[in-house]
mmCIF file of N, CA and C in Angstrom:
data_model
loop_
_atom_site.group_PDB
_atom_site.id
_atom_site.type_symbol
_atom_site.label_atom_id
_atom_site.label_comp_id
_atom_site.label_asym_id
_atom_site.label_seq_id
_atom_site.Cartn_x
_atom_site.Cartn_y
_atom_site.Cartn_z
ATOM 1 N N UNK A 1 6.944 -5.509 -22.028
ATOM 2 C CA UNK A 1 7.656 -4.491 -21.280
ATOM 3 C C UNK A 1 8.839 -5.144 -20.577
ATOM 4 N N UNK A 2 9.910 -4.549 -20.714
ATOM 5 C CA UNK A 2 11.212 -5.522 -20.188
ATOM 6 C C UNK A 2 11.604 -4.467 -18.581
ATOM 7 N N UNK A 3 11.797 -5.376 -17.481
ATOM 8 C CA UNK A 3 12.248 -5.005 -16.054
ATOM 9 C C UNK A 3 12.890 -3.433 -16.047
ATOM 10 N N UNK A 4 13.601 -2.922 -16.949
ATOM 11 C CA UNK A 4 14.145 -1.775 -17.210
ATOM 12 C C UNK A 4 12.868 -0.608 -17.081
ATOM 13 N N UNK A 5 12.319 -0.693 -17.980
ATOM 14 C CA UNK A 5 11.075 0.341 -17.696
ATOM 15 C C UNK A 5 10.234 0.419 -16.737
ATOM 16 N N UNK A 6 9.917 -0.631 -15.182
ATOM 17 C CA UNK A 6 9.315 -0.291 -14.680
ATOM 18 C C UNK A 6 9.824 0.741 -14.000
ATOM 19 N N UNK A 7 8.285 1.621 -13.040
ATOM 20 C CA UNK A 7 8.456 2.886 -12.640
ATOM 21 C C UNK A 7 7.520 2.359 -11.454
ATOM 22 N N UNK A 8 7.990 2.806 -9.729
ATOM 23 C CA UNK A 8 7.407 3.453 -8.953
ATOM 24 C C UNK A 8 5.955 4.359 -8.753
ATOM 25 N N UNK A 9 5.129 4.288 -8.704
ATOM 26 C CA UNK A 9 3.993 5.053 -8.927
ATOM 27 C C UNK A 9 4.197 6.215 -7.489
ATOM 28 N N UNK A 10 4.104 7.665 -7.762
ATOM 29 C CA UNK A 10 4.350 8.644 -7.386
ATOM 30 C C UNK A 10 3.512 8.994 -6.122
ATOM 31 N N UNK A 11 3.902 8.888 -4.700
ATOM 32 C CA UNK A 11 2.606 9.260 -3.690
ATOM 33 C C UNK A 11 3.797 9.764 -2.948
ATOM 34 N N UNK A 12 3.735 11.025 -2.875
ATOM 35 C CA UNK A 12 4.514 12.107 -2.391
ATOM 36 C C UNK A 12 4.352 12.356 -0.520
ATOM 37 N N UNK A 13 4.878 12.754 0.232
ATOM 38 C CA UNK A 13 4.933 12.800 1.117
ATOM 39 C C UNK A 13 4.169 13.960 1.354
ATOM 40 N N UNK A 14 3.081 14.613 2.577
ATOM 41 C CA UNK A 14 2.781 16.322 2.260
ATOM 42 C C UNK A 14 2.651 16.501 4.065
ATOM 43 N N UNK A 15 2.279 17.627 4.214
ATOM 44 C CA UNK A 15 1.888 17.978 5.465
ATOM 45 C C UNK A 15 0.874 17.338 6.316
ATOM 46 N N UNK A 16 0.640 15.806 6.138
ATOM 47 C CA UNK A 16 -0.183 15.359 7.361
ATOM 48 C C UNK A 16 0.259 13.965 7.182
ATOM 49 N N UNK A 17 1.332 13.576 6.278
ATOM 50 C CA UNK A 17 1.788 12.044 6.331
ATOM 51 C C UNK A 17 2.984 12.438 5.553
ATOM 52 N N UNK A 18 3.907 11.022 6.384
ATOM 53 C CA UNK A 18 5.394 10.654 5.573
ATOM 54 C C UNK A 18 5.337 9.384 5.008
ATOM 55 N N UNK A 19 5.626 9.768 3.614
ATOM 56 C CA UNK A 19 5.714 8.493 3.125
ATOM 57 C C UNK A 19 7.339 7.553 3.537
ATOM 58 N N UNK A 20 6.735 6.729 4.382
ATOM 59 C CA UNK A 20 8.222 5.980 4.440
ATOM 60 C C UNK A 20 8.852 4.402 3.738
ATOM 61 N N UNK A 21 8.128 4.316 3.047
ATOM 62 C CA UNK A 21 8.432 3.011 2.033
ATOM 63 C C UNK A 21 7.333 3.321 0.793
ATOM 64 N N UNK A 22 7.462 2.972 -0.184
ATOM 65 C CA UNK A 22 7.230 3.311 -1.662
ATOM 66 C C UNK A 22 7.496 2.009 -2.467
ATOM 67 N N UNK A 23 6.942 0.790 -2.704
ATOM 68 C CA UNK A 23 7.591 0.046 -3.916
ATOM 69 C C UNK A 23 6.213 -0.238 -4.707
ATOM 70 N N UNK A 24 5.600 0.317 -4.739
ATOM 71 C CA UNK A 24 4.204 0.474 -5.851
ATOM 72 C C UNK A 24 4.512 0.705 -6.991
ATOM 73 N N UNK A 25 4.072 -0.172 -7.903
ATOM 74 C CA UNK A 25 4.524 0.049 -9.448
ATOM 75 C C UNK A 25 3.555 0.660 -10.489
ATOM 76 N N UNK A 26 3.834 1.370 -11.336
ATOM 77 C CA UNK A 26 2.884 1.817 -12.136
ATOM 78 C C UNK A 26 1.645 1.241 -12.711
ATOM 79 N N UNK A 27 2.470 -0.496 -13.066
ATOM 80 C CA UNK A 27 1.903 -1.304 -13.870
ATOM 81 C C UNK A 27 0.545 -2.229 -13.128
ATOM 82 N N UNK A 28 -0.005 -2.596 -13.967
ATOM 83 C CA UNK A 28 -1.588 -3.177 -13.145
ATOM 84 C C UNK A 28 -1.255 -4.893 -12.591
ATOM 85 N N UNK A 29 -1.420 -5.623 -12.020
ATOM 86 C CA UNK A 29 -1.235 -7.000 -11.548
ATOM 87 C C UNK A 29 -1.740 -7.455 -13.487
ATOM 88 N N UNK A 30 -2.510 -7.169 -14.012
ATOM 89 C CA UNK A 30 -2.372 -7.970 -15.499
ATOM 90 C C UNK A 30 -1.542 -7.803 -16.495
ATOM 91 N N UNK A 31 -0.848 -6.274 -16.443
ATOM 92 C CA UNK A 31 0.468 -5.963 -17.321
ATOM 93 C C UNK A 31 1.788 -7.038 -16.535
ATOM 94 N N UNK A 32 1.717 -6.660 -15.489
ATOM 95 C CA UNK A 32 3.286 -7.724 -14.981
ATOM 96 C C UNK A 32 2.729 -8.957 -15.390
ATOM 97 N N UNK A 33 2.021 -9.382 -15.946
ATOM 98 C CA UNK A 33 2.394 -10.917 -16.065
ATOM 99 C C UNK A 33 3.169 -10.859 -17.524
ATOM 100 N N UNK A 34 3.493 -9.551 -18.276
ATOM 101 C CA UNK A 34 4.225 -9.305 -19.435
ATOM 102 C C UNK A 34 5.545 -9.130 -19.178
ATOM 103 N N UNK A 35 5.696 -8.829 -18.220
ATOM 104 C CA UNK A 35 7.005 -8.140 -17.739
ATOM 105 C C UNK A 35 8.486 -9.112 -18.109
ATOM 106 N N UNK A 36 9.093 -8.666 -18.697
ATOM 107 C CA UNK A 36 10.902 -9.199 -18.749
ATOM 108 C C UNK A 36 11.992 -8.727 -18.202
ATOM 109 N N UNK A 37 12.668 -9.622 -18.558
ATOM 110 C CA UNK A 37 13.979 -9.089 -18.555
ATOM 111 C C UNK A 37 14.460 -9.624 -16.682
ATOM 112 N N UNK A 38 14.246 -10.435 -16.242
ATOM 113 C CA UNK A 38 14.643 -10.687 -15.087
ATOM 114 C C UNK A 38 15.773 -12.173 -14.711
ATOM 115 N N UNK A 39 16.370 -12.160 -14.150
ATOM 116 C CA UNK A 39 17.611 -13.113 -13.969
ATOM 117 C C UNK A 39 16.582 -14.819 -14.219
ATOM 118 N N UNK A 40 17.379 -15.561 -14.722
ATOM 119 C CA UNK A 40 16.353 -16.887 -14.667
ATOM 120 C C UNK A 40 15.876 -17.329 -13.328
ATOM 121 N N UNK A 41 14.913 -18.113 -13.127
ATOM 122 C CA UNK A 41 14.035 -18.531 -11.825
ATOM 123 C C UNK A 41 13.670 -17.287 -11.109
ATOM 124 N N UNK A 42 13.665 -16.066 -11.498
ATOM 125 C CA UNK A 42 12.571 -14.906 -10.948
ATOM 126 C C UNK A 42 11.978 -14.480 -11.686
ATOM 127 N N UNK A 43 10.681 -14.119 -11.010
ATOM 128 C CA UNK A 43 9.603 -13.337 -12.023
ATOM 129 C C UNK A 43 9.249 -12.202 -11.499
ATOM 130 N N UNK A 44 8.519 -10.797 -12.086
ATOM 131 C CA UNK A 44 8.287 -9.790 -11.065
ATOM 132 C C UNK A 44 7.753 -10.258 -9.863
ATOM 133 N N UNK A 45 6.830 -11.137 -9.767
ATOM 134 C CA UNK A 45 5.630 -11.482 -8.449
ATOM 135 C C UNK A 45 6.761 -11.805 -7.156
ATOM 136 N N UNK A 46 8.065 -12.228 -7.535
ATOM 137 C CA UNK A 46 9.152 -12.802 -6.530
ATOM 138 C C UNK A 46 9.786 -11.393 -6.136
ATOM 139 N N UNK A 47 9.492 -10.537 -6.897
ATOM 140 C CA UNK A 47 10.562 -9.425 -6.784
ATOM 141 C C UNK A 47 9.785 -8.298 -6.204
ATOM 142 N N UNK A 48 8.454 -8.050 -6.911
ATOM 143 C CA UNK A 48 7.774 -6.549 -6.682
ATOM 144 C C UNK A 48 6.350 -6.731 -6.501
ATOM 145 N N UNK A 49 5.749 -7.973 -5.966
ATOM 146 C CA UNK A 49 4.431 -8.163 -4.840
ATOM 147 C C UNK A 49 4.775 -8.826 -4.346
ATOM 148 N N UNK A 50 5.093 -7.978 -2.964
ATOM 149 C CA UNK A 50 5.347 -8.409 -1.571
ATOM 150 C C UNK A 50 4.478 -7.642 -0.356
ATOM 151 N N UNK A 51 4.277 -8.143 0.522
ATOM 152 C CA UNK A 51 3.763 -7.922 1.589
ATOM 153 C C UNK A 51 3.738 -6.322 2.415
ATOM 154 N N UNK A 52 5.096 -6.196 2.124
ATOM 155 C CA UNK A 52 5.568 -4.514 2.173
ATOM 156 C C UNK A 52 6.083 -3.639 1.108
ATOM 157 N N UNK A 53 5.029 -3.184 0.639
ATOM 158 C CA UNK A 53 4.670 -2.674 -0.643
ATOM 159 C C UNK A 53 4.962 -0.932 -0.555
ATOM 160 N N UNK A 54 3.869 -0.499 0.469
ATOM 161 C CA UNK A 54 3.867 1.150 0.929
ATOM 162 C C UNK A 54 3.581 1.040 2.272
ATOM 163 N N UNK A 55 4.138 2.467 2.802
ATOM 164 C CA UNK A 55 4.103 2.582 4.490
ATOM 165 C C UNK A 55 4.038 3.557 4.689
ATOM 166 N N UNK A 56 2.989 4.432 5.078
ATOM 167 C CA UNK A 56 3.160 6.353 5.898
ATOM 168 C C UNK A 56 2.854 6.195 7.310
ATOM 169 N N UNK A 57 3.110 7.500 7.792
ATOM 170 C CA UNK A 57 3.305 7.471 8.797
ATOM 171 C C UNK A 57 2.658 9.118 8.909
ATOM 172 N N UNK A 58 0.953 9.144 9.631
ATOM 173 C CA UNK A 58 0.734 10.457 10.433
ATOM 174 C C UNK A 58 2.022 11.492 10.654
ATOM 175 N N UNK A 59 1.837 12.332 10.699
ATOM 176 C CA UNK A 59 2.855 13.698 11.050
ATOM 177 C C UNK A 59 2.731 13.722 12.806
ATOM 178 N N UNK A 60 1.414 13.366 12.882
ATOM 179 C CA UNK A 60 1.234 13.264 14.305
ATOM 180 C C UNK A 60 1.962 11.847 14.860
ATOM 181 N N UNK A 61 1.864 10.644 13.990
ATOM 182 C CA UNK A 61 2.051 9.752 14.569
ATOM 183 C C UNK A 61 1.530 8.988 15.148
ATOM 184 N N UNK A 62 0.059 9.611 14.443
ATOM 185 C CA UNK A 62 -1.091 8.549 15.595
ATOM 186 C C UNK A 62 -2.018 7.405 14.381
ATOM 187 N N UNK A 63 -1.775 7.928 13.272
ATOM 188 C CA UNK A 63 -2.184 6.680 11.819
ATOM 189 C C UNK A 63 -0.925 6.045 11.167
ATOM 190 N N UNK A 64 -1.000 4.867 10.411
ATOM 191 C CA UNK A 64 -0.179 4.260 9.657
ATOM 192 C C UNK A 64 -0.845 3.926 8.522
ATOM 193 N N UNK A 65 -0.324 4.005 7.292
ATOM 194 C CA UNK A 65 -1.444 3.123 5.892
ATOM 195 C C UNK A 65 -0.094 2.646 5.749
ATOM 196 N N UNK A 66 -0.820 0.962 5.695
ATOM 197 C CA UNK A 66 0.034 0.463 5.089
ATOM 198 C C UNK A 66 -0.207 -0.606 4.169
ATOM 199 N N UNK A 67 0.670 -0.822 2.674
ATOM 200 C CA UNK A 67 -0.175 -1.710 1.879
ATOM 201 C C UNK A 67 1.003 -2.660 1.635
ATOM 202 N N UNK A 68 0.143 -3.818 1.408
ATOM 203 C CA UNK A 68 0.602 -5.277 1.015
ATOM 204 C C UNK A 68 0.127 -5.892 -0.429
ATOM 205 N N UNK A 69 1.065 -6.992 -0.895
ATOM 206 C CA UNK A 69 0.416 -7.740 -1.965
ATOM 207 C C UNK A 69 0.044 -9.451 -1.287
ATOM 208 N N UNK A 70 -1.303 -9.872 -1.097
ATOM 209 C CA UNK A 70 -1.143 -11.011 -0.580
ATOM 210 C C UNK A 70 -2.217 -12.151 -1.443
ATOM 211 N N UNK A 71 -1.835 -13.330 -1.355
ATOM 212 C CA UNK A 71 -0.652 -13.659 -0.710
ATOM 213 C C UNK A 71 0.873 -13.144 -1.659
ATOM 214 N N UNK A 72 1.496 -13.356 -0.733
ATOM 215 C CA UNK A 72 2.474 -12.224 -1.029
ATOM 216 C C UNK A 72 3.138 -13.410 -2.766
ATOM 217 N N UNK A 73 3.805 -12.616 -3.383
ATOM 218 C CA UNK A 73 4.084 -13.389 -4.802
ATOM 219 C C UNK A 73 3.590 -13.953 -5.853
ATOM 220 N N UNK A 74 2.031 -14.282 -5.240
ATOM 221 C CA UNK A 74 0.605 -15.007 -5.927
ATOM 222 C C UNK A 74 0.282 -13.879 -7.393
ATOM 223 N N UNK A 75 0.780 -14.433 -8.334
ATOM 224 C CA UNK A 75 -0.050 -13.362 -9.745
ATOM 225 C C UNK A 75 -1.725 -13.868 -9.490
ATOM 226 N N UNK A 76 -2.417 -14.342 -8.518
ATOM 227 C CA UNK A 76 -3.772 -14.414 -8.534
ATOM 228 C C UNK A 76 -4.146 -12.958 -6.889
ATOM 229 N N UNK A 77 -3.344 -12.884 -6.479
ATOM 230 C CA UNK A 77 -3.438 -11.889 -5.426
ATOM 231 C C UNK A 77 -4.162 -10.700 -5.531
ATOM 232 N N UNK A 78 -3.632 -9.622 -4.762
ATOM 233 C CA UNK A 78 -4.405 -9.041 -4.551
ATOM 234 C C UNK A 78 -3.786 -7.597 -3.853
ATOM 235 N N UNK A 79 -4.213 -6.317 -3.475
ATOM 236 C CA UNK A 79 -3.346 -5.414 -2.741
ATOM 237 C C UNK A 79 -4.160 -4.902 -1.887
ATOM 238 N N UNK A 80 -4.029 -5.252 -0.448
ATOM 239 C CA UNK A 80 -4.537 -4.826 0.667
ATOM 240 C C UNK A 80 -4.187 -3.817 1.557
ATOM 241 N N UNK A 81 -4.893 -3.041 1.584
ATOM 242 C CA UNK A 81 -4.531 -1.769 2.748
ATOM 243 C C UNK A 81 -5.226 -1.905 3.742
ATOM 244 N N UNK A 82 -4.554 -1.480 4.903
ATOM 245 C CA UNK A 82 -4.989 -0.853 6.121
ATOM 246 C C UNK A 82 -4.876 0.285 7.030
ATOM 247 N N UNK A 83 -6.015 0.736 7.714
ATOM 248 C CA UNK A 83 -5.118 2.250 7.869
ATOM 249 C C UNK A 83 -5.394 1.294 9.891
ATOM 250 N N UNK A 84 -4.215 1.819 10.251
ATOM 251 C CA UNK A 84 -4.159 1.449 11.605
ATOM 252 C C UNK A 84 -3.815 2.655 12.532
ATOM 253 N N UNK A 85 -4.387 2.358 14.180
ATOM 254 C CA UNK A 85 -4.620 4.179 14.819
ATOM 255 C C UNK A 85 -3.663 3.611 16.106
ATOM 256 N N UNK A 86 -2.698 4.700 16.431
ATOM 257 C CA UNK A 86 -1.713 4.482 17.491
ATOM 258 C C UNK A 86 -3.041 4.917 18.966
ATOM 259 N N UNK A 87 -2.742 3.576 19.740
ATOM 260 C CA UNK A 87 -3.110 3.691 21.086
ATOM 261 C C UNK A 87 -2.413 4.543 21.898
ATOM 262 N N UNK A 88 -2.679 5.786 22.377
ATOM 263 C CA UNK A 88 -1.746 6.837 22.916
ATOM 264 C C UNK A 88 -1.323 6.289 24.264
ATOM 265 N N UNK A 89 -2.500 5.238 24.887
ATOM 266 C CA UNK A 89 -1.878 5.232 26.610
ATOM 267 C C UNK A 89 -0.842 3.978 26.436
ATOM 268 N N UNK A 90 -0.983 3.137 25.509
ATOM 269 C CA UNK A 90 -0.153 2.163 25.301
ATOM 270 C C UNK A 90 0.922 2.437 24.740
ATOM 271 N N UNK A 91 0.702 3.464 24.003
ATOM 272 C CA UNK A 91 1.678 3.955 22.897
ATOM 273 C C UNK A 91 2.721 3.137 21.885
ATOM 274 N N UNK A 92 1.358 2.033 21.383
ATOM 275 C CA UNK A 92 1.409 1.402 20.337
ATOM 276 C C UNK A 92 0.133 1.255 19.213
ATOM 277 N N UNK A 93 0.345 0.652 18.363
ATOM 278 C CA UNK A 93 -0.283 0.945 17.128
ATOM 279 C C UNK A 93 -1.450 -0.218 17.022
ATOM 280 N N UNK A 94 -2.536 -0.425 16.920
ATOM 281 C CA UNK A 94 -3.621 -1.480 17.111
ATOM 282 C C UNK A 94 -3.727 -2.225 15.573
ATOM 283 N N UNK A 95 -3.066 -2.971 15.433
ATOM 284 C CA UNK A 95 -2.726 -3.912 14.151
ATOM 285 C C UNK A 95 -3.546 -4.806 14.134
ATOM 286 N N UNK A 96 -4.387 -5.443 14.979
ATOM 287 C CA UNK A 96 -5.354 -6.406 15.152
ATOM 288 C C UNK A 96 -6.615 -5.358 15.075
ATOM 289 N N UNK A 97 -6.916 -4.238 15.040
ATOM 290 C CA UNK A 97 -8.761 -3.529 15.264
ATOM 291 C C UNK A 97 -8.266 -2.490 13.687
ATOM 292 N N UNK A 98 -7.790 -2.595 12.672
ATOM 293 C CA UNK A 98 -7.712 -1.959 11.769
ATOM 294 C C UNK A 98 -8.920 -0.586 11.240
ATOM 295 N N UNK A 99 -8.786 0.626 11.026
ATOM 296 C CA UNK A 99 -9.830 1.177 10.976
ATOM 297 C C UNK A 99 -10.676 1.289 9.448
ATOM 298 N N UNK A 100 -9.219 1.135 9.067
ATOM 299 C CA UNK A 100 -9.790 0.769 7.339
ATOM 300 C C UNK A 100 -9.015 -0.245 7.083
ATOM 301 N N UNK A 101 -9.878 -1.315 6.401
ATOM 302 C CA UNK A 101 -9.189 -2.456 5.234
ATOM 303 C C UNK A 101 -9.951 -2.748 3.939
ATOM 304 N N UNK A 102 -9.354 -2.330 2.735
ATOM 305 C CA UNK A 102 -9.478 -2.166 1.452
ATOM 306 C C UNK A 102 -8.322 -3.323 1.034
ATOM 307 N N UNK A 103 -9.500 -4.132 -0.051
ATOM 308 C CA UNK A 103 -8.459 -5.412 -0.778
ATOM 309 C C UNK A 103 -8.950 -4.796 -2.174
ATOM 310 N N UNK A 104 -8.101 -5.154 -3.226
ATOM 311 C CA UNK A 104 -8.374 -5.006 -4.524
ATOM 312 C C UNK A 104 -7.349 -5.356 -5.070
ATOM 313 N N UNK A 105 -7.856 -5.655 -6.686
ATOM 314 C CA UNK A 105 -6.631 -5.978 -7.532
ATOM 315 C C UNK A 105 -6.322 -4.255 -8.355
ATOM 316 N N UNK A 106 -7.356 -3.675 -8.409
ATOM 317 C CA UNK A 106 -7.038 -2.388 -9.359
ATOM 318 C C UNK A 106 -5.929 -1.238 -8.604
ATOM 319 N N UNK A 107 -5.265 -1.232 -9.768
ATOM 320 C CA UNK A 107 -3.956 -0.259 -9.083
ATOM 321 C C UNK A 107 -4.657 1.463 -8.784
ATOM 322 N N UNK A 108 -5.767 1.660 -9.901
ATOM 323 C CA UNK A 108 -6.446 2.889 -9.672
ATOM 324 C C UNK A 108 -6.831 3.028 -8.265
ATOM 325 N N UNK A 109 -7.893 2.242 -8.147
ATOM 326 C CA UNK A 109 -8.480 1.945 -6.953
ATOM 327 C C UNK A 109 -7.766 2.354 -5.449
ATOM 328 N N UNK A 110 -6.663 1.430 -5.801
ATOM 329 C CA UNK A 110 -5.631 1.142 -4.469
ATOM 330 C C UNK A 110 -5.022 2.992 -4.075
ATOM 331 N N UNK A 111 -4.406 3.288 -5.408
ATOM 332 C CA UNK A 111 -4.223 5.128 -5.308
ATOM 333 C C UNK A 111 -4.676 6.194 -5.029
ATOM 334 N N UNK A 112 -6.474 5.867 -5.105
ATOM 335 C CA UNK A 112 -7.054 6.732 -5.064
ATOM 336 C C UNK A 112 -7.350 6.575 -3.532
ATOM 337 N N UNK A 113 -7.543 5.342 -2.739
ATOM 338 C CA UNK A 113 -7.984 5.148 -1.421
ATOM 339 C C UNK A 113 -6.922 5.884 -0.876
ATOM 340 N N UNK A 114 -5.392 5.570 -1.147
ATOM 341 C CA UNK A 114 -4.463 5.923 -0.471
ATOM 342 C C UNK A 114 -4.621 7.498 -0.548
ATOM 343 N N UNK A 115 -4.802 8.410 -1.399
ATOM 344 C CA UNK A 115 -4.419 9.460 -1.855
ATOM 345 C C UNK A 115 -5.787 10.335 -1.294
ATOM 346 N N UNK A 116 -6.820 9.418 -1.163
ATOM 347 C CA UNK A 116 -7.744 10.213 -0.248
ATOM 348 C C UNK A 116 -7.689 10.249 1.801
ATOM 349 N N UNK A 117 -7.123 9.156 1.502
ATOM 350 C CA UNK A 117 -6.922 8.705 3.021
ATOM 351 C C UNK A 117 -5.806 10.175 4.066
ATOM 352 N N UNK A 118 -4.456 10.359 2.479
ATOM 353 C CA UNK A 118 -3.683 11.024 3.018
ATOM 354 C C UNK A 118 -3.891 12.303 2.542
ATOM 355 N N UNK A 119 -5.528 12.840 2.247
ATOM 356 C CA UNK A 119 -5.361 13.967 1.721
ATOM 357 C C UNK A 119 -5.996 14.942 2.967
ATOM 358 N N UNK A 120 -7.039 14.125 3.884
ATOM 359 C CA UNK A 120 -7.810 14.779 4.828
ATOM 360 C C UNK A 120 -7.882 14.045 6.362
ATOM 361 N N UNK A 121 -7.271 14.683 7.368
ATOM 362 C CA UNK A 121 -7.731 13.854 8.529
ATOM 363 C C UNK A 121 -9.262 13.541 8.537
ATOM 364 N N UNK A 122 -10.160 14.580 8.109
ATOM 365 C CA UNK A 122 -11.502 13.742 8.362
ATOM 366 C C UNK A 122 -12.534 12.837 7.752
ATOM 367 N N UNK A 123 -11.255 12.616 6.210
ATOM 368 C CA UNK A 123 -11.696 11.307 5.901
ATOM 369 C C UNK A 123 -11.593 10.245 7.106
ATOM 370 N N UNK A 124 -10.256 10.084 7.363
ATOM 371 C CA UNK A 124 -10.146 9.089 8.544
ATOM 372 C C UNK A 124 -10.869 9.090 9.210
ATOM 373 N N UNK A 125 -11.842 9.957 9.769
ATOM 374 C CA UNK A 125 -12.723 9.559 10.751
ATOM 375 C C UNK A 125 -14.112 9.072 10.327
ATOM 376 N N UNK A 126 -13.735 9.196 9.046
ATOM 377 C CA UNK A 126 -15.270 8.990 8.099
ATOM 378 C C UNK A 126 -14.613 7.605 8.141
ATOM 379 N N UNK A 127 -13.629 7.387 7.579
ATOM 380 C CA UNK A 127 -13.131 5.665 7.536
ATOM 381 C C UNK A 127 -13.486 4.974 8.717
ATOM 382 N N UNK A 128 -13.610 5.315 10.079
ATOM 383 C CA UNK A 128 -13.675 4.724 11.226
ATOM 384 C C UNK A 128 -15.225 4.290 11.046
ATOM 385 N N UNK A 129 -16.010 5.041 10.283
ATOM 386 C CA UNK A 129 -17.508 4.763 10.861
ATOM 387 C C UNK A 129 -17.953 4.295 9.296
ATOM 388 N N UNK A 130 -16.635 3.564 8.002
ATOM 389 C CA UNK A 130 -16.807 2.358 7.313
ATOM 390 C C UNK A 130 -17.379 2.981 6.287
ATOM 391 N N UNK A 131 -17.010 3.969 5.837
ATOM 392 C CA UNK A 131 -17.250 5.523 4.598
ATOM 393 C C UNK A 131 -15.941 5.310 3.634
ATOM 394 N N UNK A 132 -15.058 5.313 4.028
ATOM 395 C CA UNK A 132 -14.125 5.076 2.931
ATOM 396 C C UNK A 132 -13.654 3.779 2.424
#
């Protein structure tokens, strides 16, 4: 598969989250190690698994999912999510007490967590008590 054909994998923004960063690729961590067509001394892993991968953002403003490839560039890696809950009296986001963290290499996997996470607030609360 040459750099030209990759595609974005589709996670739409809806009424209880904004998607605000998107660089998720269709392809699985074992297809990119096929991947071409890139300037010499880069490979996809330099270009498209990185650390800031996807980012939403609650409508309310009080969750974040956000996913990473780590270590970041490693074709032995991995794609980690977390869903993190805004402290209202602090009115910041608790990045150290995460309520969900999901690692995996499967791109299914990773879509479906995300896509359930942002489909129901009360998954999230099922996530808090280590259900999702």
């Amino acid at each position: 598969m040459d750099r030209s054909e990759l595609q974005k994998c589709e996670i739409p923004s809806n009424d209880k989250w904004v998607v605000t960063q998107n660089h998720i690729l269709t392809i699985t961590a074992e297809e990119a190690r096929h991947v071409t067509g890139f300037d010499e001394g880069f490979k996809i892993w330099d270009l498209y698994f990185l650390q800031d991968m996807f980012h939403a953002v609650s409508t309310d403003e009080m969750y974040v999912i956000d996913v990473g490839w780590y270590p970041e560039g490693s074709p032995e890696g991995h794609y980690s999510l977390v869903l993190i809950e805004r402290n209202p009296k602090e009115n910041i986001y608790n990045w150290d007490k995460p309520l969900v963290e999901f690692d995996t290499r499967s791109l299914d996997q990773l879509l479906s967590k995300i896509r359930d996470l942002m489909s129901d607030e009360q998954k999230i609360g099922a996530g808090i008590n280590g259900t999702l």
